[in-house]
Short mmCIF file of C-alpha atoms in Angstrom, two decimals:
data_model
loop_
_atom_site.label_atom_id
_atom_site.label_comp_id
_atom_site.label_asym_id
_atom_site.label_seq_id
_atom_site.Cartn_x
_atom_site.Cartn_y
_atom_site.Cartn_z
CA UNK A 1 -17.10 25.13 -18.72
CA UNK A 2 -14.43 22.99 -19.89
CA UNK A 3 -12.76 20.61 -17.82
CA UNK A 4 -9.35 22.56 -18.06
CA UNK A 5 -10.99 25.38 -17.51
CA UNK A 6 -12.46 24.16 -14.06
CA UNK A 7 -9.11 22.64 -12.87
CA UNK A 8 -7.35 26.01 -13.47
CA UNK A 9 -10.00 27.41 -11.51
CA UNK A 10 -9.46 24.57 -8.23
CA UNK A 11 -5.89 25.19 -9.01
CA UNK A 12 -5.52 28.67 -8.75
CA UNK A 13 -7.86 28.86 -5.84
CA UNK A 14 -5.72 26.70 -4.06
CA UNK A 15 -2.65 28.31 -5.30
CA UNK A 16 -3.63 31.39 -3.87
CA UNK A 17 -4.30 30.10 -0.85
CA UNK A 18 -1.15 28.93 -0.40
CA UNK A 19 0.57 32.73 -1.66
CA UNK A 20 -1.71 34.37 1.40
CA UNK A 21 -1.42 31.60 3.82
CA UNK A 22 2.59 31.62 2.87
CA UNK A 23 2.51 27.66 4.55
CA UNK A 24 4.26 26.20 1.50
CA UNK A 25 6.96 28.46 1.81
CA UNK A 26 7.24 28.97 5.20
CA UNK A 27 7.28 25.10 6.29
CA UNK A 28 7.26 23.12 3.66
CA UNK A 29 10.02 24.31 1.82
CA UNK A 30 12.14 24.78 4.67
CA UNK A 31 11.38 21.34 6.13
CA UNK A 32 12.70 19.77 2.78
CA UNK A 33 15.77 21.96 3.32
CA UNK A 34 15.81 20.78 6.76
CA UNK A 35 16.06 16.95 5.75
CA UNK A 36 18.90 17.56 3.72
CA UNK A 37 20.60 18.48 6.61
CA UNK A 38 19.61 16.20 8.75
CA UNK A 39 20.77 13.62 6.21
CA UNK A 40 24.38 15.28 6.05
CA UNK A 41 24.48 14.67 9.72
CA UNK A 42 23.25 11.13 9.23
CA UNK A 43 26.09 10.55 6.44
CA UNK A 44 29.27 11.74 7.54
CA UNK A 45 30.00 14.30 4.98
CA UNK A 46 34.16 13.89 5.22
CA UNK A 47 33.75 10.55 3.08
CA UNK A 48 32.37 11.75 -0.19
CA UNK A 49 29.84 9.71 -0.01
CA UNK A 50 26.96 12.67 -0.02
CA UNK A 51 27.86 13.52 -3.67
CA UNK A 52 26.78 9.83 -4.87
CA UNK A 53 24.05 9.49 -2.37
CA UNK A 54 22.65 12.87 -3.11
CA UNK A 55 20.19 11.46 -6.01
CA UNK A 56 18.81 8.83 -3.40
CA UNK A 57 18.58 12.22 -0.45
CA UNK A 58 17.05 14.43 -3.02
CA UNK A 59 14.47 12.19 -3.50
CA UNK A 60 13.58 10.88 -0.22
CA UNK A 61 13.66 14.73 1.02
CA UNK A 62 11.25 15.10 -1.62
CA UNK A 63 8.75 12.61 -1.14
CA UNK A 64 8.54 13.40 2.71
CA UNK A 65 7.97 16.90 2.54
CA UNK A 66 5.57 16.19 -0.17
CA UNK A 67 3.51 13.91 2.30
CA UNK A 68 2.84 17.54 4.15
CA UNK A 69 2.06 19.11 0.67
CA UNK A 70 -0.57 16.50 0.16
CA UNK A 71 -1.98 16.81 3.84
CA UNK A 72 -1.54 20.68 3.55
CA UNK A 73 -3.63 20.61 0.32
CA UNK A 74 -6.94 18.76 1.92
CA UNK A 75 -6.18 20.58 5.59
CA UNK A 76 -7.60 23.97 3.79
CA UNK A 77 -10.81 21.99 2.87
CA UNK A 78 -11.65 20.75 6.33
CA UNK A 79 -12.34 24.14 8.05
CA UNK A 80 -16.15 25.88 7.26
CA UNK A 81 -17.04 22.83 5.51
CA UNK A 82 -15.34 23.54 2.59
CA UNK A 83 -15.44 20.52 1.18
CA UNK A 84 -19.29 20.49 1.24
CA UNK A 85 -19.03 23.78 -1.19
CA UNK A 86 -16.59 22.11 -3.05
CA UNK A 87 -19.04 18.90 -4.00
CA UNK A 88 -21.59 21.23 -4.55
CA UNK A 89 -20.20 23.63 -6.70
CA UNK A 90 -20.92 21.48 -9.45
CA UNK A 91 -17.16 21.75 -10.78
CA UNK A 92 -16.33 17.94 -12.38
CA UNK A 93 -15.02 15.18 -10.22
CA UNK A 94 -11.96 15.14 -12.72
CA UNK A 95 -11.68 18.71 -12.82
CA UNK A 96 -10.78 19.37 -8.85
CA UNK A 97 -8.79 16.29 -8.92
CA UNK A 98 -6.87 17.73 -12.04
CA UNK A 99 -6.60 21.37 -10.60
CA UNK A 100 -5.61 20.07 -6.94
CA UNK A 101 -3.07 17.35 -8.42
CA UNK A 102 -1.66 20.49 -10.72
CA UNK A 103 -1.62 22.98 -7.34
CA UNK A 104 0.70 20.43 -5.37
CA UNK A 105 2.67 19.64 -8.59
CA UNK A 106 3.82 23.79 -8.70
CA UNK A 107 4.64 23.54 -4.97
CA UNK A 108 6.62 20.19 -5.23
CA UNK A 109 8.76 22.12 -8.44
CA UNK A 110 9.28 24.72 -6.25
CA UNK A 111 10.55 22.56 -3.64
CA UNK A 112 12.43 20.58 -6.19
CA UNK A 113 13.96 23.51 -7.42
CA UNK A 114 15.50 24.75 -4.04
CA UNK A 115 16.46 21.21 -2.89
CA UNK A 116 18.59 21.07 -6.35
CA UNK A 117 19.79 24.10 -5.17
CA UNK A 118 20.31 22.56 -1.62
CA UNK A 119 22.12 19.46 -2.73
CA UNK A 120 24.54 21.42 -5.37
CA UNK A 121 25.36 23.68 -2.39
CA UNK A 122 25.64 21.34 0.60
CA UNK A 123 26.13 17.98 -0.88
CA UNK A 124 28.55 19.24 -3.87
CA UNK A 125 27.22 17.92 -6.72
CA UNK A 126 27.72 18.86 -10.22
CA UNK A 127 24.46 18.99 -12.44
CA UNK A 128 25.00 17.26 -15.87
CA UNK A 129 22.30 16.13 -18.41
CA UNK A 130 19.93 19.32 -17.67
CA UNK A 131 17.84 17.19 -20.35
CA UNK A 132 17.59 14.12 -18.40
CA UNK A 133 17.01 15.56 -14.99
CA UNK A 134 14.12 18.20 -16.25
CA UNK A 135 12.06 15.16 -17.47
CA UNK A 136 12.42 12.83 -14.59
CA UNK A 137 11.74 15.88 -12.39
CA UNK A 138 8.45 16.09 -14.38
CA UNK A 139 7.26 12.63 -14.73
CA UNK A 140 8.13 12.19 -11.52
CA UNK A 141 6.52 15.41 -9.96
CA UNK A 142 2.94 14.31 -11.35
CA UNK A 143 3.04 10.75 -10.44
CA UNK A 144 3.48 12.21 -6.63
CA UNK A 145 1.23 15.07 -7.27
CA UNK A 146 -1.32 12.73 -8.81
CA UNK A 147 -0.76 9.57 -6.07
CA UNK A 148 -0.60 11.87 -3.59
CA UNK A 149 -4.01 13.79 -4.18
CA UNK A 150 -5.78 10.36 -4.54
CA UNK A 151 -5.06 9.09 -0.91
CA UNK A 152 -5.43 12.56 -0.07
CA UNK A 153 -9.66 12.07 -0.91
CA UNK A 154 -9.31 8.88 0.42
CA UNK A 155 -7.85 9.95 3.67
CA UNK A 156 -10.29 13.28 3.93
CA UNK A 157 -12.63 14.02 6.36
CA UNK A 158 -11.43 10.91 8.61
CA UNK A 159 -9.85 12.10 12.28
CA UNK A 160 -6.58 9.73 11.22
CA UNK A 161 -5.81 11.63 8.04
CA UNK A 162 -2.76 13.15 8.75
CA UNK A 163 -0.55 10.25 9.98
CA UNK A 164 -2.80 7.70 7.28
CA UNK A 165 -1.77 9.79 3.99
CA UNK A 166 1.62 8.96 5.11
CA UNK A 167 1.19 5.03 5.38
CA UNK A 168 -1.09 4.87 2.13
CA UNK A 169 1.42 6.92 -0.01
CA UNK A 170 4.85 6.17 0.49
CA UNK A 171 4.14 2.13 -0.10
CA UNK A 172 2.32 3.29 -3.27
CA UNK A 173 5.25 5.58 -4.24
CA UNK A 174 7.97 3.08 -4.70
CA UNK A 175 8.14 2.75 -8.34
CA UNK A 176 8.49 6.80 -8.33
CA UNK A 177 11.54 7.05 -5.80
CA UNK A 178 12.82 4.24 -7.65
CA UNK A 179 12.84 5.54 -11.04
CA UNK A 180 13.49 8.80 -10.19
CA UNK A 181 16.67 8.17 -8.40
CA UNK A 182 18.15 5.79 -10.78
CA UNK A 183 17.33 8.13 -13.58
CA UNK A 184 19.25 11.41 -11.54
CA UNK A 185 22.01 8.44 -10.66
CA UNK A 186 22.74 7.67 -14.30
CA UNK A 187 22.10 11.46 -15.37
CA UNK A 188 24.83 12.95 -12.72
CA UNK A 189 27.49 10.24 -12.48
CA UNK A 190 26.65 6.79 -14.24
CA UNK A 191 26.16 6.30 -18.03
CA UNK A 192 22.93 8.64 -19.20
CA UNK A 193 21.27 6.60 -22.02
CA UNK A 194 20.50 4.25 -18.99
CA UNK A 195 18.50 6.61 -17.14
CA UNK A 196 15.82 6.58 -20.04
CA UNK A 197 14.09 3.08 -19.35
CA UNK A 198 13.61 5.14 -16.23
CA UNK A 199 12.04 8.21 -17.34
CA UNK A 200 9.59 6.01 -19.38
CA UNK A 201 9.11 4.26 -16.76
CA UNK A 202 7.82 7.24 -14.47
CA UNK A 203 5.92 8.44 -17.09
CA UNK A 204 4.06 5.81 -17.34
CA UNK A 205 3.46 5.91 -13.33
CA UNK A 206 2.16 10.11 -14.25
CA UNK A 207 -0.23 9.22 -16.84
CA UNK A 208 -1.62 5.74 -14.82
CA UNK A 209 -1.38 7.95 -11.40
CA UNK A 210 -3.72 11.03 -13.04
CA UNK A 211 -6.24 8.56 -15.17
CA UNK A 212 -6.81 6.70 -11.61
CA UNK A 213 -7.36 9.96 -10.27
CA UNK A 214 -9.51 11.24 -12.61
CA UNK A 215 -11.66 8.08 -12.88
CA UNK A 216 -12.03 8.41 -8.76
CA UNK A 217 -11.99 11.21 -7.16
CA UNK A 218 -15.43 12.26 -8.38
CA UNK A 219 -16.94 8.98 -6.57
CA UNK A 220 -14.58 9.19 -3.58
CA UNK A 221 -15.24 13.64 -2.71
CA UNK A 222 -18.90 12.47 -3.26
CA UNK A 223 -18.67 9.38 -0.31
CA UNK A 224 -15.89 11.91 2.02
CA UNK B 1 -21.50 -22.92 5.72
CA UNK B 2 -23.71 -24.17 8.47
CA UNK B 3 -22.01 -24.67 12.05
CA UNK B 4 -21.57 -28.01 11.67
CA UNK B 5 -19.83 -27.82 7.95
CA UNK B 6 -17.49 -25.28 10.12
CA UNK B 7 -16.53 -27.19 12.87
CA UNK B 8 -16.24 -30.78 10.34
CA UNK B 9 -14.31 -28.38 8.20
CA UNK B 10 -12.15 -26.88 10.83
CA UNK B 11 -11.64 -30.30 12.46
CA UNK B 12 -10.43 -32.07 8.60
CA UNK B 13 -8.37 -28.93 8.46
CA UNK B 14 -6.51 -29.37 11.92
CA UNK B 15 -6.06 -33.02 11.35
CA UNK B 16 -4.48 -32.34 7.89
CA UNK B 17 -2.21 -29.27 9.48
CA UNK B 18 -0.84 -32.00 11.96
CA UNK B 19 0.04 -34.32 9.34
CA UNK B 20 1.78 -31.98 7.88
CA UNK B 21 3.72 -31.10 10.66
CA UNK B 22 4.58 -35.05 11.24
CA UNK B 23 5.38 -35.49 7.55
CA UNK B 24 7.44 -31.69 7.19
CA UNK B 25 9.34 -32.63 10.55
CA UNK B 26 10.58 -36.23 11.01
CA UNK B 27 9.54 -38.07 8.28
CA UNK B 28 10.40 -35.86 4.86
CA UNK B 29 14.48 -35.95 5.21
CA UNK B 30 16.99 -33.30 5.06
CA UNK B 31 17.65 -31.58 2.43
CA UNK B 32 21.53 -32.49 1.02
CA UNK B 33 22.66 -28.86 0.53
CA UNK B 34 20.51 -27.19 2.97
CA UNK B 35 19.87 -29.34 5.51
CA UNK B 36 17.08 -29.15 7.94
CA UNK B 37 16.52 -25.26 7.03
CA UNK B 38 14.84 -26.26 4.23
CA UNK B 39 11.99 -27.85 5.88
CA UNK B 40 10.70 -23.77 6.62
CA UNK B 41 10.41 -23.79 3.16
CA UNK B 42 6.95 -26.47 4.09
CA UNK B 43 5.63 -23.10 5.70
CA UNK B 44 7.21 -20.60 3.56
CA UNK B 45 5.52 -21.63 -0.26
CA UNK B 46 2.41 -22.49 1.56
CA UNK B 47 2.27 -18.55 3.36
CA UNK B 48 3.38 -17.46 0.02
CA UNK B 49 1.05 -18.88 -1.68
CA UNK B 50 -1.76 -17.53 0.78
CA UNK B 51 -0.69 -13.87 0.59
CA UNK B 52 -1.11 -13.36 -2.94
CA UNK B 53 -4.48 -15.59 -2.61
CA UNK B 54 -5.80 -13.57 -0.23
CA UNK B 55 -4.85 -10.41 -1.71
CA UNK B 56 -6.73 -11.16 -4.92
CA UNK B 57 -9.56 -12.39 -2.93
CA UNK B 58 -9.81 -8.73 -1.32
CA UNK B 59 -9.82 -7.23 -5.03
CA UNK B 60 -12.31 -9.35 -6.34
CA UNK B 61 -14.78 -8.80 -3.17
CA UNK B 62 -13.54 -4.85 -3.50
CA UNK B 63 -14.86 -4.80 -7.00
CA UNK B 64 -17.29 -6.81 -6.39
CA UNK B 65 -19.00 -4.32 -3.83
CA UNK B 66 -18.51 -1.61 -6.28
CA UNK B 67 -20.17 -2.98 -9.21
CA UNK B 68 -23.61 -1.64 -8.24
CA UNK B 69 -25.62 -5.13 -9.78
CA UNK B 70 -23.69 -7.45 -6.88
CA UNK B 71 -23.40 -4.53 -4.37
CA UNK B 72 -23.72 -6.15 -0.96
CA UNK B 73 -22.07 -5.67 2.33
CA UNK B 74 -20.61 -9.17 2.68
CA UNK B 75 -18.59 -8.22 -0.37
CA UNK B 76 -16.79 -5.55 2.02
CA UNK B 77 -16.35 -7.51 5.23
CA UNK B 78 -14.96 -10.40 3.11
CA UNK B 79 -12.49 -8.17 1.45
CA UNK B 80 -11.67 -6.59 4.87
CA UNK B 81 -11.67 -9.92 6.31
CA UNK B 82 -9.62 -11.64 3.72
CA UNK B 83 -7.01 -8.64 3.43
CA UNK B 84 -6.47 -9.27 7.16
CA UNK B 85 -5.60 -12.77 6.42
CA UNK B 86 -3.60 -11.85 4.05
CA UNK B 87 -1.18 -9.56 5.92
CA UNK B 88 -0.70 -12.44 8.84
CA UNK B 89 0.36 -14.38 6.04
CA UNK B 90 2.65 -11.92 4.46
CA UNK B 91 4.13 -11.28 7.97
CA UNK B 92 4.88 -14.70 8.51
CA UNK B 93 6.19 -15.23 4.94
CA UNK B 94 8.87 -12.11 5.19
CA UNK B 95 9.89 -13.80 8.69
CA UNK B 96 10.24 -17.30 7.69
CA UNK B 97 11.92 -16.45 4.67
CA UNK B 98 14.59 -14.45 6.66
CA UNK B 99 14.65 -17.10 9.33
CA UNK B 100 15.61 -19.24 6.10
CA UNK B 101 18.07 -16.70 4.24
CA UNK B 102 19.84 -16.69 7.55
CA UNK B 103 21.70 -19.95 7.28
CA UNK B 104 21.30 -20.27 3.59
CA UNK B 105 21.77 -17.34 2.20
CA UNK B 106 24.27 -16.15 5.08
CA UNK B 107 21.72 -12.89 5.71
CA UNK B 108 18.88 -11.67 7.08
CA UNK B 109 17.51 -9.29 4.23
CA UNK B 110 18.55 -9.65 0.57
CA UNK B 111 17.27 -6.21 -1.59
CA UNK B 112 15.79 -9.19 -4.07
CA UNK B 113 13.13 -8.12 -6.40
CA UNK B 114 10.57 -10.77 -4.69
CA UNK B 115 11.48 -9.74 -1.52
CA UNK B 116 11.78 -6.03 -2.13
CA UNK B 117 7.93 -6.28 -3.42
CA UNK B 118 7.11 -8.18 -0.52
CA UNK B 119 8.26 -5.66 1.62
CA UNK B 120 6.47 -3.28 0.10
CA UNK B 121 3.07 -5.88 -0.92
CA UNK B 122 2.64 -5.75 3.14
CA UNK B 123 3.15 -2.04 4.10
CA UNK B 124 0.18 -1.13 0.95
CA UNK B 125 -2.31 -3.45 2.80
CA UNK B 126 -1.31 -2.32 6.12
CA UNK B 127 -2.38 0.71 5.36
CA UNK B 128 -5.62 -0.50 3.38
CA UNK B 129 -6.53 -2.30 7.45
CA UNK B 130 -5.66 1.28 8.96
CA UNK B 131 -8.08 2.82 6.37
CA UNK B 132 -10.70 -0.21 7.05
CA UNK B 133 -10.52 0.74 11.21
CA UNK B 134 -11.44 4.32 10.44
CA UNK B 135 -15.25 3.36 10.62
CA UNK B 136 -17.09 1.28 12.02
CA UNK B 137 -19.73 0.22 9.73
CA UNK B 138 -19.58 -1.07 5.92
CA UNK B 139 -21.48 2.13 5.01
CA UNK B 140 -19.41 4.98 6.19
CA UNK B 141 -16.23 2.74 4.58
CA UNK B 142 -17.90 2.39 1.50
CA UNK B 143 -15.97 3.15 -1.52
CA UNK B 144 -13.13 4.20 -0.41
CA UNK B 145 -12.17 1.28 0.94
CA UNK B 146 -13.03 -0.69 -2.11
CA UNK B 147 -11.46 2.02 -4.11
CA UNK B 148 -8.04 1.96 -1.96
CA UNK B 149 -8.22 -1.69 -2.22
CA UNK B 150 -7.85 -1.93 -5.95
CA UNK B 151 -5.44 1.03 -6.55
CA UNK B 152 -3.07 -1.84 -3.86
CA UNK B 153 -3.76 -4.50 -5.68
CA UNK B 154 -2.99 -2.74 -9.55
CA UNK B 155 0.08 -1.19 -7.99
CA UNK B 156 1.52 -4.04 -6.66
CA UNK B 157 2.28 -5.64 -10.20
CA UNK B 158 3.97 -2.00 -11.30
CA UNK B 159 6.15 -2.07 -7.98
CA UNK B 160 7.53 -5.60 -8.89
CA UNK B 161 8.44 -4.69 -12.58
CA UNK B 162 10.46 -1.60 -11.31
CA UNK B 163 11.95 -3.27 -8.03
CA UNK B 164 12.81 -5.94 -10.55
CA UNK B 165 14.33 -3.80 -13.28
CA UNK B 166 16.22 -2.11 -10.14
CA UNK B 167 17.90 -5.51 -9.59
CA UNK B 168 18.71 -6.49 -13.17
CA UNK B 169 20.24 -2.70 -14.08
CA UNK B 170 22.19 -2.91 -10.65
CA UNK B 171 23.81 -6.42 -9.58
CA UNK B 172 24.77 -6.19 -6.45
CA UNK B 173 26.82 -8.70 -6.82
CA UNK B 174 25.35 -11.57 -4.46
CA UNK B 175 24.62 -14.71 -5.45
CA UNK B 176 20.66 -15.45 -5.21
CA UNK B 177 19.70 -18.17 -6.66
CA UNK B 178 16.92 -19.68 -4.83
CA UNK B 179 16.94 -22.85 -6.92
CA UNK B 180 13.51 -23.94 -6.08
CA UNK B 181 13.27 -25.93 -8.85
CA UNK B 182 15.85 -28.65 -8.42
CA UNK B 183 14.45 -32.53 -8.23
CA UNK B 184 12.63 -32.40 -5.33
CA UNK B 185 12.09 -35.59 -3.45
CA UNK B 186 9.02 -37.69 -3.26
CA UNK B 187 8.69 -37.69 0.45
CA UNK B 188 9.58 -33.79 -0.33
CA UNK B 189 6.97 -33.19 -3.13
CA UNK B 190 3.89 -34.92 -1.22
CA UNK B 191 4.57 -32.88 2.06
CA UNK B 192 4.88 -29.89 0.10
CA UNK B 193 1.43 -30.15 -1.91
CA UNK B 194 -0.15 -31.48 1.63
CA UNK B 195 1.03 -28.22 3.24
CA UNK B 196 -0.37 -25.90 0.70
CA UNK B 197 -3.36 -27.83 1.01
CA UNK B 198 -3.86 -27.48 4.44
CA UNK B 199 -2.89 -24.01 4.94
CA UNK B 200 -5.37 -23.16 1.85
CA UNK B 201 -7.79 -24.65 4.46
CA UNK B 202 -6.73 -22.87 7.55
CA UNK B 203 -6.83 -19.80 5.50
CA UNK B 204 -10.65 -20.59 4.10
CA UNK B 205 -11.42 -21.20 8.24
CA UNK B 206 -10.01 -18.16 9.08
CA UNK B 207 -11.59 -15.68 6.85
CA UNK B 208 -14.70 -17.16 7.16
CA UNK B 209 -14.51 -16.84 10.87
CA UNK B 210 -13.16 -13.55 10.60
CA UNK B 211 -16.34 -12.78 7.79
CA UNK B 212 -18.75 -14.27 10.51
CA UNK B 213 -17.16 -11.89 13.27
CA UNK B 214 -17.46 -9.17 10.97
CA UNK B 215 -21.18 -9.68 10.16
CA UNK B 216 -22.35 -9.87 13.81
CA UNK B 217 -20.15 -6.88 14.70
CA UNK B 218 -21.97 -5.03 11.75
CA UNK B 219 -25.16 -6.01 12.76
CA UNK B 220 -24.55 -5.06 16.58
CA UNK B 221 -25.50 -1.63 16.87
CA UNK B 222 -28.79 -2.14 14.98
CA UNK B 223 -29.75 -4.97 17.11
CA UNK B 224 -28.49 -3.14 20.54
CA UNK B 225 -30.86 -0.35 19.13
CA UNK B 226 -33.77 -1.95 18.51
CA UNK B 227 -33.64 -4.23 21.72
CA UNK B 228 -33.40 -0.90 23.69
CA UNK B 229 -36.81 0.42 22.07
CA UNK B 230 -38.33 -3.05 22.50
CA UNK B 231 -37.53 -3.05 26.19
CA UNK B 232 -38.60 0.46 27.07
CA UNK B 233 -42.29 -0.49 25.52
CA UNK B 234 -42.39 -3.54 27.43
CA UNK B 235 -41.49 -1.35 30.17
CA UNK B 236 -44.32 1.33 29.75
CA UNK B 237 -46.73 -0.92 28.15
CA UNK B 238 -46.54 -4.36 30.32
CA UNK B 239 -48.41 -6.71 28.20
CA UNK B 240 -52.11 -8.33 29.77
CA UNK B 241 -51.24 -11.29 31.14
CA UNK B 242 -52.09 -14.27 29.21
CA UNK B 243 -55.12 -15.56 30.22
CA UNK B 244 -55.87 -19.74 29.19
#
């Protein structure tokens, strides 16, 4: 079996999980929604000021409820030692990471699709650039999907995981919220050739984020 | 290092650390634009200096461990040893630099590229000591402590280069300048180097005493274990006395 091949298999296993289970969008999705309220509260919404905060929001929304899309994805592996079957189904190392980076990727689009939704309704914002914003959405989805399901394995198994993922992701993160809200910043209001150092600049976070991920997850599922 | 090279070591490096003070305190003078704030600045390069030091240190020992041919468990206590270090240092750094921005700068926090990555430099190895404290021994930590340890240290150059584009695409407008580099005095220059010289010390004493600490808390269970077994069969088999 190729190494695609596997992935897709991790992937859609944990894909479907998710469509029975119904916890991505039943709590994730609405928590996401949920901080974007909360950060209209926060930010008095009579100044204008959500409309030029809102790349900034977006992504912090984003990030946080993808923290629980990380934990979320290794939570379904610690029941019935799952995990166990998992090493020793003989799938690659690089394979599960690549199909259980791609399975939080799909869930974090279809978060970031109803927070853009969220933040044209509630925060009034005008989407320009469609270009722009699809590619930093995308660079910018794998780097967290990738980051994420690296401290995910390194967090796994240990009684602390769910408030350690947290602490070992967000710090790691920075260049992504970074990038990716300059990039929306410069796509929706500022000048749009500048959001491009930007975009390359989260792409180059994806493709470090997934070849650190598939050089070690193998070694770290083996040790969790 | 024996005992004795520790404590003549330790001693040398106290001694030095209280010249310092003497020369960093009374006898170096004020500096002409920023007065006597600038003597944190004796403390702050020094702390600095440490961090990143110590940081590296914890990479090298991290890889180190994981290169099977010089696998050995002193490789992970010193890294967890020298990463704890580290943060004290990077604590202290972020404080006396804001203790110093205060009156120079005329605020606490400036959203600075070296500061920004400071920031963030001590909230990646914060979580690498959380990690650490989730065993107990170096063999349930194994790699992915090592392995957590140099994903932090290869991020931390990637986080500067953005936080730093972040500040060159959007001036905000304040005036850092730092200026570091303007003639520094002689009095200045010799305190300066003596500092950095002793806290390089103080930091070798600590981690080694923190690496010592580690290695006898490693060891404990083992030897608790095996002095349990020992005393039971002294217990059930009392030994004949010795007879001359």
């Amino acid at each position: 079996m190729s190494i695609l091949r596997e992935a897709r298999l991790v992937a859609a296993k944990d894909l479907r999980i998710e469509r029975r289970s119904r916890v991505a969008l039943q709590q994730i999705v609405p928590f996401g929604v949920i901080v974007l309220v909360l950060f209209a509260f926060a930010i008095d919404p009579d100044r204008g000021l959500l409309p030029r905060l809102a790349p900034g929001l977006f992504w912090a929304a984003l990030l946080l409820a993808s923290i629980l899309a990380v934990n979320r994805s290794f939570a379904v592996e610690e029941a019935n030692g799952a995990r166990d079957g998992l090493r020793l189904s003989g799938l690659d190392g690089a394979a599960i990471f690549l199909g259980k980076a791609a399975a939080i990727a799909a869930e974090l689009a279809l978060l970031e699709l109803v927070l853009g939704v969220g933040v044209i309704v509630l925060y009034d914002v005008t989407p320009r650039n469609a270009l722009v914003l699809f590619l930093t959405a995308v660079a910018a989805t794998i780097a967290l999907a990738a980051t994420g399901t690296v401290y995910g394995i390194v967090a796994a198994g240990l009684r602390v995981r769910e408030t350690l993922v947290p602490l070992l992701v967000l710090p790691a993160v920075t260049p992504v919220m970074l990038g990716a809200t300059r990039a929306f910043e410069s796509a929706l209001g500022g000048v749009p050739s500048e959001a491009w150092p930007w975009v390359q600049l989260l792409g180059a976070c994806a493709v470090l984020s997934v070849i650190v991920g598939v050089l070690a997850f193998g070694p770290l599922l083996e040790e969790s | 290092m024996s005992r004795n090279a520790r404590r003549v070591f330790g001693g040398v490096t106290l001694v030095l650390l209280a010249i310092t003070a003497v020369l960093a305190l009374w006898v170096s003078p004020a500096d002409k634009e920023q007065g006597d704030a600038m003597r944190l600045l004796y403390l702050h390069v020094p702390t600095a200096w440490l961090a990143y030091l110590a940081f590296f240190v914890t990479a090298l020992a991290s890889a180190l461990w994981l290169w099977p041919r010089t696998r050995s468990t002193t490789w992970d206590l010193l890294a967890g040893a020298s990463a704890e270090v580290g943060v004290l240092f990077t604590g202290l750094m972020l404080m006396l630099g804001s203790l110093w921005g205060r009156p120079i700068w005329g605020t606490w926090w400036e959203w600075d590229a070296r500061l920004t990555t400071t920031a963030v430099l001590f909230f990646l190895y914060l979580g690498y000591l959380a990690l650490r404290r989730t065993a107990d021994t170096s063999e349930q930590r194994g790699k992915r402590c090592a392995i957590a340890a140099l994903i932090a240290f290869a991020d931390v150059p990637i986080v500067h280069f953005s936080v730093n584009w972040w500040q060159t695409l959007h001036q905000t407008g304040t005036v850092f300048n730092p200026k570091l580099d303007v003639q520094i005095h002689g009095t200045m220059a010799v305190t300066l180097l003596l500092s950095v010289l002793s806290f390089t010390m103080l930091y070798v004493c600590l981690t080694l005493s923190r690496l010592r600490l580690a290695e006898l808390e490693e060891g404990r269970e083992q030897r608790e274990l095996e002095l349990a077994i020992a005393e039971r069969i002294a217990a059930e088999h009392p030994e004949p006395a010795v007879t001359v």
